[in-house]
Coordinates of C-alpha atoms in Angstrom, one line a residue:
X1 CA -0.5 27.0 21.2
X2 CA 0.8 23.7 19.6
X3 CA -1.4 21.4 21.7
X4 CA -4.6 23.3 21.1
X5 CA -3.9 23.3 17.3
X6 CA -3.3 19.5 17.4
X7 CA -6.5 18.9 19.5
X8 CA -8.4 21.0 16.9
X9 CA -7.0 18.9 14.1
X10 CA -7.8 15.7 15.9
X11 CA -11.4 16.9 16.6
X12 CA -12.0 17.6 13.0
X13 CA -10.7 14.2 12.0
X14 CA -12.8 12.5 14.7
X15 CA -16.0 14.0 13.3
X16 CA -15.2 12.7 9.8
X17 CA -15.5 9.3 8.2
X18 CA -13.0 7.6 10.6
X19 CA -15.5 7.4 13.4
X20 CA -18.2 5.9 11.2
X21 CA -16.2 3.2 9.5
X22 CA -16.6 0.0 11.5
X23 CA -15.8 -3.6 11.1
X24 CA -18.4 -6.3 11.8
X25 CA -19.2 -6.9 15.4
X26 CA -17.6 -9.9 17.0
X27 CA -19.1 -13.0 18.6
X28 CA -22.6 -11.9 19.3
X29 CA -24.7 -12.6 22.4
X30 CA -24.0 -12.2 26.0
X31 CA -21.2 -10.4 27.8
X32 CA -20.2 -6.8 28.2
X33 CA -19.6 -5.1 24.9
X34 CA -16.4 -3.1 24.3
X35 CA -15.8 -0.8 21.4
X36 CA -12.3 -1.4 20.2
X37 CA -10.4 0.8 17.7
X38 CA -7.6 -0.3 15.4
X39 CA -5.5 0.9 12.5
X40 CA -5.6 -1.2 9.3
X41 CA -2.2 -2.8 9.6
X42 CA -0.8 -6.0 11.1
X43 CA 0.0 -4.4 14.5
X44 CA -3.4 -2.9 14.9
X45 CA -5.5 -5.8 13.6
X46 CA -3.8 -9.1 14.4
X47 CA -4.8 -9.5 18.1
X48 CA -8.4 -8.4 17.4
X49 CA -8.6 -10.9 14.6
X50 CA -7.2 -13.7 16.7
X51 CA -9.4 -12.9 19.7
X52 CA -12.5 -13.1 17.5
X53 CA -11.4 -16.4 15.7
X54 CA -10.4 -18.1 19.0
X55 CA -13.5 -17.0 20.9
X56 CA -11.5 -15.2 23.5
X57 CA -14.0 -12.3 24.1
X58 CA -16.7 -14.8 24.9
X59 CA -14.4 -16.8 27.1
X60 CA -13.9 -13.8 29.3
X61 CA -17.5 -12.6 29.3
X62 CA -17.1 -9.9 26.7
X63 CA -18.2 -9.0 23.2
X64 CA -16.2 -6.7 20.9
X65 CA -17.2 -4.1 18.3
X66 CA -14.0 -3.5 16.3
X67 CA -13.9 0.0 14.6
X68 CA -11.2 0.9 12.1
X69 CA -9.5 4.4 12.3
X70 CA -6.9 6.2 10.1
X71 CA -4.5 6.8 13.0
X72 CA -4.0 6.8 16.8
X73 CA -4.8 10.4 17.7
X74 CA -8.3 10.1 16.2
X75 CA -8.9 7.0 18.5
X76 CA -7.7 8.9 21.6
X77 CA -10.1 11.7 20.8
X78 CA -12.9 9.1 20.4
X79 CA -11.9 7.7 23.8
X80 CA -12.1 11.1 25.4
X81 CA -15.5 11.8 23.9
X82 CA -16.9 8.5 25.0
X83 CA -17.2 7.1 21.5
X84 CA -14.7 4.3 22.0
X85 CA -13.6 2.1 25.0
X86 CA -10.2 0.9 23.8
X87 CA -7.8 1.6 20.9
X88 CA -4.5 0.8 19.3
X89 CA -1.8 3.5 18.8
X90 CA 1.6 3.5 17.1
X91 CA 4.7 5.0 18.7
X92 CA 4.1 8.5 17.2
X93 CA 0.9 8.9 19.2
X94 CA 2.5 8.0 22.6
X95 CA 2.7 11.7 23.4
X96 CA -1.1 11.6 24.0
X97 CA -1.2 9.1 26.9
X98 CA 2.0 10.7 28.2
X99 CA 0.1 14.0 28.4
X100 CA -2.7 12.4 30.3
X101 CA -5.2 11.9 27.5
X102 CA -5.3 8.1 27.8
X103 CA -3.9 5.1 29.7
X104 CA -1.7 2.4 28.1
X105 CA -3.1 -1.0 29.2
X106 CA -0.8 -3.2 27.2
X107 CA 2.3 -3.0 25.0
X108 CA 1.7 -4.7 21.7
X109 CA 4.9 -4.9 19.6
X110 CA 8.0 -3.0 18.7
X111 CA 7.6 -1.6 15.2
X112 CA 10.1 -0.3 12.7
X113 CA 7.7 0.4 9.8
X114 CA 8.0 4.2 9.6
X115 CA 9.8 6.0 6.8
X116 CA 10.4 9.3 5.2
X117 CA 9.9 8.9 1.5
X118 CA 10.6 11.1 -1.4
X119 CA 9.8 11.4 -5.1
X120 CA 12.1 10.0 -7.7
X121 CA 15.2 12.1 -8.1
X122 CA 15.4 13.0 -4.4
X123 CA 17.9 10.7 -2.7
X124 CA 18.3 12.1 0.8
X125 CA 16.5 13.9 3.6
X126 CA 18.6 17.0 2.7
X127 CA 17.0 16.8 -0.8
X128 CA 13.6 17.7 0.8
X129 CA 14.8 21.1 2.0
X130 CA 12.3 23.7 1.1
X131 CA 9.9 21.1 -0.5
X132 CA 6.4 20.0 0.4
X133 CA 6.3 17.1 2.8
X134 CA 3.0 15.5 3.8
X135 CA 2.6 14.1 7.3
X136 CA -0.3 12.9 9.5
X137 CA 0.3 15.1 12.5
X138 CA 0.8 13.5 15.9
X139 CA 1.5 10.1 14.4
X140 CA 4.5 7.8 13.9
X141 CA 4.9 9.4 10.4
X142 CA 5.6 12.7 12.0
X143 CA 7.9 11.0 14.5
X144 CA 9.9 9.4 11.7
X145 CA 10.2 12.8 9.9
X146 CA 11.3 14.6 13.1
X147 CA 13.9 11.9 13.8
X148 CA 15.3 12.1 10.2
X149 CA 15.5 15.9 10.3
X150 CA 17.3 15.8 13.7
X151 CA 19.8 13.3 12.4
X152 CA 20.5 15.5 9.4
X153 CA 20.9 18.6 11.5
X154 CA 17.6 20.0 10.1
X155 CA 14.2 21.0 11.6
X156 CA 10.6 21.3 10.4
X157 CA 11.5 24.9 9.4
X158 CA 13.7 23.5 6.7
X159 CA 10.8 21.9 4.9
X160 CA 7.3 22.9 3.9
X161 CA 5.2 20.7 6.2
X162 CA 1.7 19.8 4.9
X163 CA -0.6 18.3 7.4
X164 CA -2.9 15.6 6.0
X165 CA -4.4 12.3 7.1
X166 CA -2.7 9.0 6.0
X167 CA -5.0 8.1 3.1
X168 CA -4.5 11.7 1.7
X169 CA -0.7 11.3 1.9
X170 CA -1.0 8.3 -0.4
X171 CA -3.1 10.1 -3.0
X172 CA -1.2 13.4 -2.7
X173 CA 2.2 11.6 -3.2
X174 CA 0.9 9.6 -6.1
X175 CA -0.5 12.7 -7.9
X176 CA 2.7 14.7 -7.3
X177 CA 1.1 17.3 -5.0
X178 CA 3.8 16.6 -2.4
X179 CA 7.5 15.9 -2.7
X180 CA 7.9 13.7 0.3
X181 CA 6.1 12.2 3.3
X182 CA 6.5 10.8 6.8
X183 CA 4.4 7.6 6.6
X184 CA 4.5 3.9 7.3
X185 CA 4.1 0.4 5.9
X186 CA 1.8 -1.0 4.6
X187 CA 0.7 2.3 3.1
X188 CA 4.2 2.6 1.6
X189 CA 3.6 -0.5 -0.4
X190 CA 0.5 1.1 -1.9
X191 CA 2.6 4.2 -2.8
X192 CA 5.3 2.1 -4.4
X193 CA 2.7 0.6 -6.7
X194 CA 1.6 4.1 -7.8
X195 CA 5.1 5.6 -7.9
X196 CA 7.6 2.8 -8.7
X197 CA 10.7 5.1 -8.4
X198 CA 9.8 6.3 -4.9
X199 CA 12.8 6.6 -2.6
X200 CA 13.0 5.8 1.1
X201 CA 15.3 8.5 2.4
X202 CA 15.1 7.7 6.2
X203 CA 13.9 4.8 8.2
X204 CA 13.4 3.9 11.9
X205 CA 15.3 0.7 11.1
X206 CA 18.4 2.9 10.7
X207 CA 18.5 4.0 14.4
X208 CA 20.4 1.4 16.3
X209 CA 19.4 0.9 19.9
X210 CA 16.1 2.7 19.4
X211 CA 12.8 1.0 20.4
X212 CA 9.4 2.1 19.1
X213 CA 6.6 0.4 21.0
X214 CA 3.0 0.2 19.9
X215 CA 0.3 0.0 22.5
X216 CA -3.3 -0.6 23.4
X217 CA -5.0 2.3 25.3
X218 CA -8.1 3.0 27.3
X219 CA -9.7 6.2 28.5
X220 CA -7.7 7.9 31.3
X221 CA -10.4 7.0 33.9
X222 CA -9.9 3.3 34.5
X223 CA -12.6 0.6 34.8
X224 CA -10.4 -2.0 36.6
X225 CA -12.6 -5.1 36.3
X226 CA -13.3 -4.7 32.6
X227 CA -9.7 -3.5 31.9
X228 CA -8.3 -6.7 33.4
X229 CA -10.6 -8.9 31.2
X230 CA -9.7 -7.0 28.1
X231 CA -6.0 -7.2 28.9
X232 CA -6.3 -10.9 29.5
X233 CA -7.9 -11.3 26.1
X234 CA -5.1 -9.4 24.5
X235 CA -2.5 -11.5 26.3
X236 CA -4.0 -14.8 25.2
X237 CA -4.3 -13.6 21.7
X238 CA -0.7 -12.3 21.8
X239 CA 0.7 -15.7 22.9
X240 CA -1.3 -17.4 20.2
X241 CA 0.2 -14.9 17.6
X242 CA 3.7 -15.6 18.9
X243 CA 3.2 -19.4 18.4
X244 CA 1.3 -19.1 15.1
X245 CA 2.9 -16.5 12.9
X246 CA 1.6 -17.6 9.6
X247 CA -2.0 -18.2 10.8
X248 CA -2.0 -14.8 12.5
X249 CA -1.1 -13.1 9.3
X250 CA -3.9 -14.9 7.5
X251 CA -6.4 -13.9 10.2
X252 CA -5.3 -10.3 10.1
X253 CA -5.6 -10.3 6.3
X254 CA -9.1 -11.6 6.6
X255 CA -10.1 -8.8 9.1
X256 CA -8.4 -6.2 6.9
X257 CA -9.8 -7.6 3.7
X258 CA -6.3 -7.4 2.4
X259 CA -3.9 -9.5 0.3
X260 CA -2.2 -12.0 2.6
X261 CA 1.2 -11.4 1.0
X262 CA 1.0 -7.7 1.7
X263 CA 0.1 -8.3 5.4
X264 CA 3.0 -10.7 5.6
X265 CA 5.3 -8.0 4.2
X266 CA 4.0 -5.6 6.8
X267 CA 4.6 -8.1 9.6
X268 CA 8.3 -8.2 8.7
X269 CA 8.7 -4.7 10.2
X270 CA 7.3 -5.9 13.6
X271 CA 9.0 -7.4 16.6
X272 CA 6.5 -9.5 18.6
X273 CA 7.0 -10.6 22.2
X274 CA 5.3 -13.2 24.4
X275 CA 3.2 -12.1 27.3
X276 CA 5.9 -13.6 29.7
X277 CA 8.5 -11.4 27.9
X278 CA 6.4 -8.3 28.2
X279 CA 5.7 -9.0 31.9
X280 CA 9.4 -9.5 32.5
X281 CA 10.3 -6.3 30.7
X282 CA 7.6 -4.4 32.6
X283 CA 9.0 -5.7 35.9
X284 CA 12.7 -5.0 35.1
X285 CA 12.1 -1.5 33.8
X286 CA 12.7 -2.1 30.1
X287 CA 9.2 -0.9 29.1
X288 CA 9.7 2.1 31.3
X289 CA 12.9 2.8 29.3
X290 CA 11.1 2.5 26.0
X291 CA 8.4 4.9 27.1
X292 CA 10.9 7.3 28.7
X293 CA 12.9 7.4 25.5
X294 CA 9.7 8.3 23.5
X295 CA 8.7 10.9 26.1
X296 CA 12.2 12.5 25.8
X297 CA 11.8 12.7 22.1
X298 CA 8.4 14.3 22.3
X299 CA 9.9 16.9 24.7
X300 CA 12.5 17.8 22.0
X301 CA 9.7 18.1 19.4
X302 CA 7.6 20.3 21.7
X303 CA 4.8 17.8 21.9
X304 CA 5.3 17.4 25.6
X305 CA 6.4 20.2 28.0
X306 CA 8.3 17.7 30.1
X307 CA 8.9 14.0 30.4
X308 CA 6.4 12.3 32.8
X309 CA 7.0 9.2 34.9
X310 CA 5.8 6.3 32.7
X311 CA 3.9 4.9 35.7
X312 CA 1.4 7.8 35.3
X313 CA 0.2 6.6 31.9
X314 CA 1.3 2.9 31.6
X315 CA -0.8 0.5 33.8
X316 CA 2.1 -2.0 34.3
X317 CA 0.5 -3.4 37.4
X318 CA -2.7 -4.1 35.6
X319 CA -0.7 -6.0 32.9
X320 CA 1.3 -8.1 35.2
X321 CA -1.8 -8.9 37.4
X322 CA -3.8 -10.0 34.4
X323 CA -1.0 -12.3 33.3
X324 CA -1.1 -14.0 36.7
X325 CA -4.8 -14.8 36.6

């Protein structure tokens, strides 16, 4: 079965290095500790970096233990095994909360950072027919690949799909082991440095009217009091990010131990929104439409058997109530 195969893949990843790689603990002393996962990009790191720098965890009676992961599915597996309290996922992993494996407690951004890339000499998605294409399964990289294939009238059967984690995609592409990949920025910048003639043959930016939300998730079983505090921290950090773009990039770069210019380039693929905007879009059904659109896509790819009501996996009431505190 497709789901069991994916769960097996995720379990293998979760037992690897991703679970053990952790950033330094935040503001020590006092308060309930939360273990918070993130991916090493601007979307995943910026709010955690801001919350630490601005003392927001302490303000709301919490401390945070940030842990870096290679993708969203690994974080959700960690939530399910009790090794993590909250995490960050990109749009390609939204099929997991939609299938009941986690709860979305906050929308983060809309992202357009995902691409299908190909080796020099391959100029279109059709040029990847029959060739090896690396992809981190269950992620936004796979989402971008599926969308590109559908747009070209192709399916996964038209390529030789090679499942690998994101860092392996980078090294495999650079060494010529694969011909293409479904992957995202900022990793693509690293690939460009290694393979200057690399081609972007498909992009989520080329799909007018499409929205690709990123999100923060918790375990499916809610802890309402703690959830509301955590969401409030994220909301305050989010509003500071909206008002201080340059400073937010600098703080994210510090957490990621990355070049500030590269983080700034990554941030260009992101649409941020204020908390007030996200509350309004929750209340008027816009967020529901974003999530419904993603669920419908995952039904087409076979990752979901049917499209669920977004209220079953997005805690919109929690988000709006936290904003009103």
